[in-house]
PDB file of C-alpha atoms in Angstrom:
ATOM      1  CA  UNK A   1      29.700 -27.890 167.537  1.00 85.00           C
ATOM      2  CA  UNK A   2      31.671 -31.159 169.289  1.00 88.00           C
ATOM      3  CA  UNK A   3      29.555 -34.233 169.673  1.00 84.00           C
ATOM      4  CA  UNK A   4      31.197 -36.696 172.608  1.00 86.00           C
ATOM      5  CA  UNK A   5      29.989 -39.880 171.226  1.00 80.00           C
ATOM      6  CA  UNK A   6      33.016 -41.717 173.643  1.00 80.00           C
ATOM      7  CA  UNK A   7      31.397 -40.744 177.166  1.00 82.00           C
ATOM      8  CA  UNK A   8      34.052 -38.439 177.515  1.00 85.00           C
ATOM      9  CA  UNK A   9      32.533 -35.216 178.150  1.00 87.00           C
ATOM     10  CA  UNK A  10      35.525 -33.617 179.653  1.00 88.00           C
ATOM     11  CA  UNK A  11      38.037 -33.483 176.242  1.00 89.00           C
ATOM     12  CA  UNK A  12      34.582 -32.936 174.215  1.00 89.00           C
ATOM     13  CA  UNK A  13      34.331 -29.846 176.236  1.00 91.00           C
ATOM     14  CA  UNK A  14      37.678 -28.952 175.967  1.00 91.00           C
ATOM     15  CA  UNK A  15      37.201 -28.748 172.035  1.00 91.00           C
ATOM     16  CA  UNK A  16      34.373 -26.703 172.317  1.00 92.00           C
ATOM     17  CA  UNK A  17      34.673 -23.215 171.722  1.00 92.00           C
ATOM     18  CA  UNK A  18      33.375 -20.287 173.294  1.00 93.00           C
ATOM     19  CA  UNK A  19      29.574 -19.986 172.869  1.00 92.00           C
ATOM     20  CA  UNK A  20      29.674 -23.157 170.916  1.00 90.00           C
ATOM     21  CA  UNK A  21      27.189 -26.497 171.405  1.00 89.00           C
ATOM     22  CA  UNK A  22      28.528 -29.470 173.257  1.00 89.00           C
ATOM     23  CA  UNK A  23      26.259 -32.395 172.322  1.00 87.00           C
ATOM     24  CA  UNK A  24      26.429 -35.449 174.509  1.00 86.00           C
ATOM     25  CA  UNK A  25      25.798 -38.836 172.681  1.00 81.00           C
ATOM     26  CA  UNK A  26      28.151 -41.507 174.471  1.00 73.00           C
ATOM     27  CA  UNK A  27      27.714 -42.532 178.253  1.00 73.00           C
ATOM     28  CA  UNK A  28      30.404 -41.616 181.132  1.00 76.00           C
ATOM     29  CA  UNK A  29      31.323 -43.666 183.731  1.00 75.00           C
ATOM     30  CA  UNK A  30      29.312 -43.082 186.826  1.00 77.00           C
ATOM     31  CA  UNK A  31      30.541 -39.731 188.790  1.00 74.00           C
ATOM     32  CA  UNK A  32      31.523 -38.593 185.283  1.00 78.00           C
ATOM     33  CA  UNK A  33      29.927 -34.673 185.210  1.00 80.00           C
ATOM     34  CA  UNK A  34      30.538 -31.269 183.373  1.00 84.00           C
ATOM     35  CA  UNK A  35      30.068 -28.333 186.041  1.00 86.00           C
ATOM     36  CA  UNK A  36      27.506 -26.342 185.547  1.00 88.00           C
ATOM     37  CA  UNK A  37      29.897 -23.067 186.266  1.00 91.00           C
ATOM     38  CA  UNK A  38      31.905 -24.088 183.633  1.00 91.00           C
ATOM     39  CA  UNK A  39      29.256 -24.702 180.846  1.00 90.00           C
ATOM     40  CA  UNK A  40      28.187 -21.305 182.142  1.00 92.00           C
ATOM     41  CA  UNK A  41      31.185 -19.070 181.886  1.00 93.00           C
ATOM     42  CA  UNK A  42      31.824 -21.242 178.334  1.00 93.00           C
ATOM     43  CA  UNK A  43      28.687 -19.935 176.916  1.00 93.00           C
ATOM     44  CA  UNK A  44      27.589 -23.470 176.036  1.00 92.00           C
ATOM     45  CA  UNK A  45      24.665 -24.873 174.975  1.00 87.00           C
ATOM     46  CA  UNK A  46      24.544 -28.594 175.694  1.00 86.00           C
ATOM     47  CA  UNK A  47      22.518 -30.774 173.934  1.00 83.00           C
ATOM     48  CA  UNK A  48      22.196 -35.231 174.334  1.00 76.00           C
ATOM     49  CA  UNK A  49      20.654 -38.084 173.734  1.00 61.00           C
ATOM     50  CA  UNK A  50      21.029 -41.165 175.791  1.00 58.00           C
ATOM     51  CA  UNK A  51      20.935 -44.247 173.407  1.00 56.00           C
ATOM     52  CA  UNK A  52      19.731 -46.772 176.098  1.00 54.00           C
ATOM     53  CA  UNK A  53      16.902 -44.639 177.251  1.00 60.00           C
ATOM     54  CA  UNK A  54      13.554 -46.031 176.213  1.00 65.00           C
ATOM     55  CA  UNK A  55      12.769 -44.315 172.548  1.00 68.00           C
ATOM     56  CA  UNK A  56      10.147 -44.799 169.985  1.00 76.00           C
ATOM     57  CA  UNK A  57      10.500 -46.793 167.599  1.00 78.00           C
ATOM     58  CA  UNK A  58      12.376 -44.669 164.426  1.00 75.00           C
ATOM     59  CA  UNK A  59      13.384 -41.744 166.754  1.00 74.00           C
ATOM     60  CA  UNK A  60      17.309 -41.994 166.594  1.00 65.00           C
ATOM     61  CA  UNK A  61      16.784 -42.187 163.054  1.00 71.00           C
ATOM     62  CA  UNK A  62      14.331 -39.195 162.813  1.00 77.00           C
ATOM     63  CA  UNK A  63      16.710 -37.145 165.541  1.00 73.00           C
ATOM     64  CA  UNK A  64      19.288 -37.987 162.605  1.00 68.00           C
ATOM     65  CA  UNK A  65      17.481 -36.392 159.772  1.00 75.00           C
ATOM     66  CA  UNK A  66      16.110 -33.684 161.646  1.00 79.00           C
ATOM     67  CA  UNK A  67      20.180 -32.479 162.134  1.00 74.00           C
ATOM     68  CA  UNK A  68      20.762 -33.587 158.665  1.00 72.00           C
ATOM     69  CA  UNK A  69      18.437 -31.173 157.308  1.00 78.00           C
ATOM     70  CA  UNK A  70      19.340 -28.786 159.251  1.00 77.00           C
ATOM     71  CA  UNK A  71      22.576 -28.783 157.793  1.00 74.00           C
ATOM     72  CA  UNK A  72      21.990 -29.348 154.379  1.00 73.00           C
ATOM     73  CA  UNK A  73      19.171 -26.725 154.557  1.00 80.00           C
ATOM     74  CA  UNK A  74      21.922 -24.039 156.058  1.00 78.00           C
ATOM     75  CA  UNK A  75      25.096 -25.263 154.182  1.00 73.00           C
ATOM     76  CA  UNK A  76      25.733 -24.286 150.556  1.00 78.00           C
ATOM     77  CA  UNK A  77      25.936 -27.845 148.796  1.00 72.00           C
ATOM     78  CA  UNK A  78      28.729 -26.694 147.346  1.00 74.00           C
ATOM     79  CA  UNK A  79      30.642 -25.915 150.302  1.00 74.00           C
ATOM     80  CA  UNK A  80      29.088 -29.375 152.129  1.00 70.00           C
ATOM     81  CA  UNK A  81      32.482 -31.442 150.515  1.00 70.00           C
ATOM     82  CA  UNK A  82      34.348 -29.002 152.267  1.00 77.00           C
ATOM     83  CA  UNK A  83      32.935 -28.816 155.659  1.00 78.00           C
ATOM     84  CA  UNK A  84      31.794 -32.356 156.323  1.00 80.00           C
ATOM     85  CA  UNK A  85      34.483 -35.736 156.295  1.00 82.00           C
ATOM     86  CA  UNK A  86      32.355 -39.377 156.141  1.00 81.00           C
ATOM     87  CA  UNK A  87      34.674 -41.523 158.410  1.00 83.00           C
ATOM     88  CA  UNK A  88      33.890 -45.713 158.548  1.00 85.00           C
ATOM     89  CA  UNK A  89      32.733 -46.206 161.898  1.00 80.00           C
ATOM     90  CA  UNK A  90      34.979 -48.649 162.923  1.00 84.00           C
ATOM     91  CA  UNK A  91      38.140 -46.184 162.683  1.00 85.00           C
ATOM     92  CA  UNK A  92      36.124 -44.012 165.659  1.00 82.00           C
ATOM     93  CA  UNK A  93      38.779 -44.647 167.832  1.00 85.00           C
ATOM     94  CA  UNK A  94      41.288 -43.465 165.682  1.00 87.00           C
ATOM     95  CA  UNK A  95      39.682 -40.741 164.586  1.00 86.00           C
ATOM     96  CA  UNK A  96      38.998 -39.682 168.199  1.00 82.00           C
ATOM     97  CA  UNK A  97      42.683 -39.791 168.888  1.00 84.00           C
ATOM     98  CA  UNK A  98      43.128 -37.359 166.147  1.00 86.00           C
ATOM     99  CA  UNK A  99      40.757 -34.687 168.179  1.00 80.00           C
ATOM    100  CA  UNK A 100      42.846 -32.789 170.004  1.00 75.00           C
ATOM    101  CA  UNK A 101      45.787 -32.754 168.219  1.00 77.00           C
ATOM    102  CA  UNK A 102      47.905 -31.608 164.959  1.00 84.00           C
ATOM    103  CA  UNK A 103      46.420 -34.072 162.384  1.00 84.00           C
ATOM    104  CA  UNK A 104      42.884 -32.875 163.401  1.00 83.00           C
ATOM    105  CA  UNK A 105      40.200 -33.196 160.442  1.00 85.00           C
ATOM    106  CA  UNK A 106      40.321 -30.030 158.838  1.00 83.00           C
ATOM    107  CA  UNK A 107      36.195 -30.521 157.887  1.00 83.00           C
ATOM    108  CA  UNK A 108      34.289 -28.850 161.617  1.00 78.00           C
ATOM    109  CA  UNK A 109      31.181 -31.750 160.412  1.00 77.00           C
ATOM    110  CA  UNK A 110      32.475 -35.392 160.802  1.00 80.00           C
ATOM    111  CA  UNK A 111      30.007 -38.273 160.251  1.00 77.00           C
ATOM    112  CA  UNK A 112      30.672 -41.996 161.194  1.00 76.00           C
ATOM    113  CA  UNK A 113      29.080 -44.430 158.693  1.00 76.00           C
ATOM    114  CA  UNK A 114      28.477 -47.652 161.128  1.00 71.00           C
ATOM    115  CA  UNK A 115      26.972 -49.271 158.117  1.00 68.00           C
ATOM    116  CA  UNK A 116      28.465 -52.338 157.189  1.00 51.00           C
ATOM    117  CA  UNK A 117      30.393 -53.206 154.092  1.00 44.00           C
TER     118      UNK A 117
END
């Protein structure tokens, strides 16, 4: 699973592997589009949520815990230390540099605590 939370849909896909899910937080610039051949052939399933669409009250926070139990409800706790990194939101960028390259997180879940200090 790769979730583009830049609006850059393109090197999200790019890190997604065959068969895998593509989830599509951030916004693109206009004209900004994955091709449906390609999310085809890729075996995709592409999943999003626009942030400034109109939303209930609560629901990015129940869309949250909804995936959270999901994992924690398929993941051995034991194993979650492993698989899933907690990254301060404010080293996003960073961290988004890191993607597609050699120092890559080694944990396939990472999480980006906007909270502030």
């Amino acid at each position: 699973m790769v979730l583009d939370a830049a609006g850059v849909p393109a090197t999200a896909a790019m890190l997604t592997s065959p068969g895998g899910i593509l989830g599509l937080l951030g916004t693109p610039a206009g004209g900004v589009a994955l091709g449906a051949l390609q999310v085809h052939r890729a075996g995709w399933s592409v999943v999003g949520m626009h942030e400034l669409a109109p939303a209930a009250e609560g629901a990015h926070q129940a869309a949250f815990t909804t995936a959270w139990c999901w994992l924690t409800g398929h993941l051995d706790p034991a194993l979650a230390t492993f698989w899933c990194r907690t990254v301060p939101g404010e080293k996003a960028p960073h961290l988004f540099a890191l993607l597609d390259g050699p120092g890559r997180p080694a944990e396939p879940v990472l999480l980006l605590d906007w909270r502030l200090a």
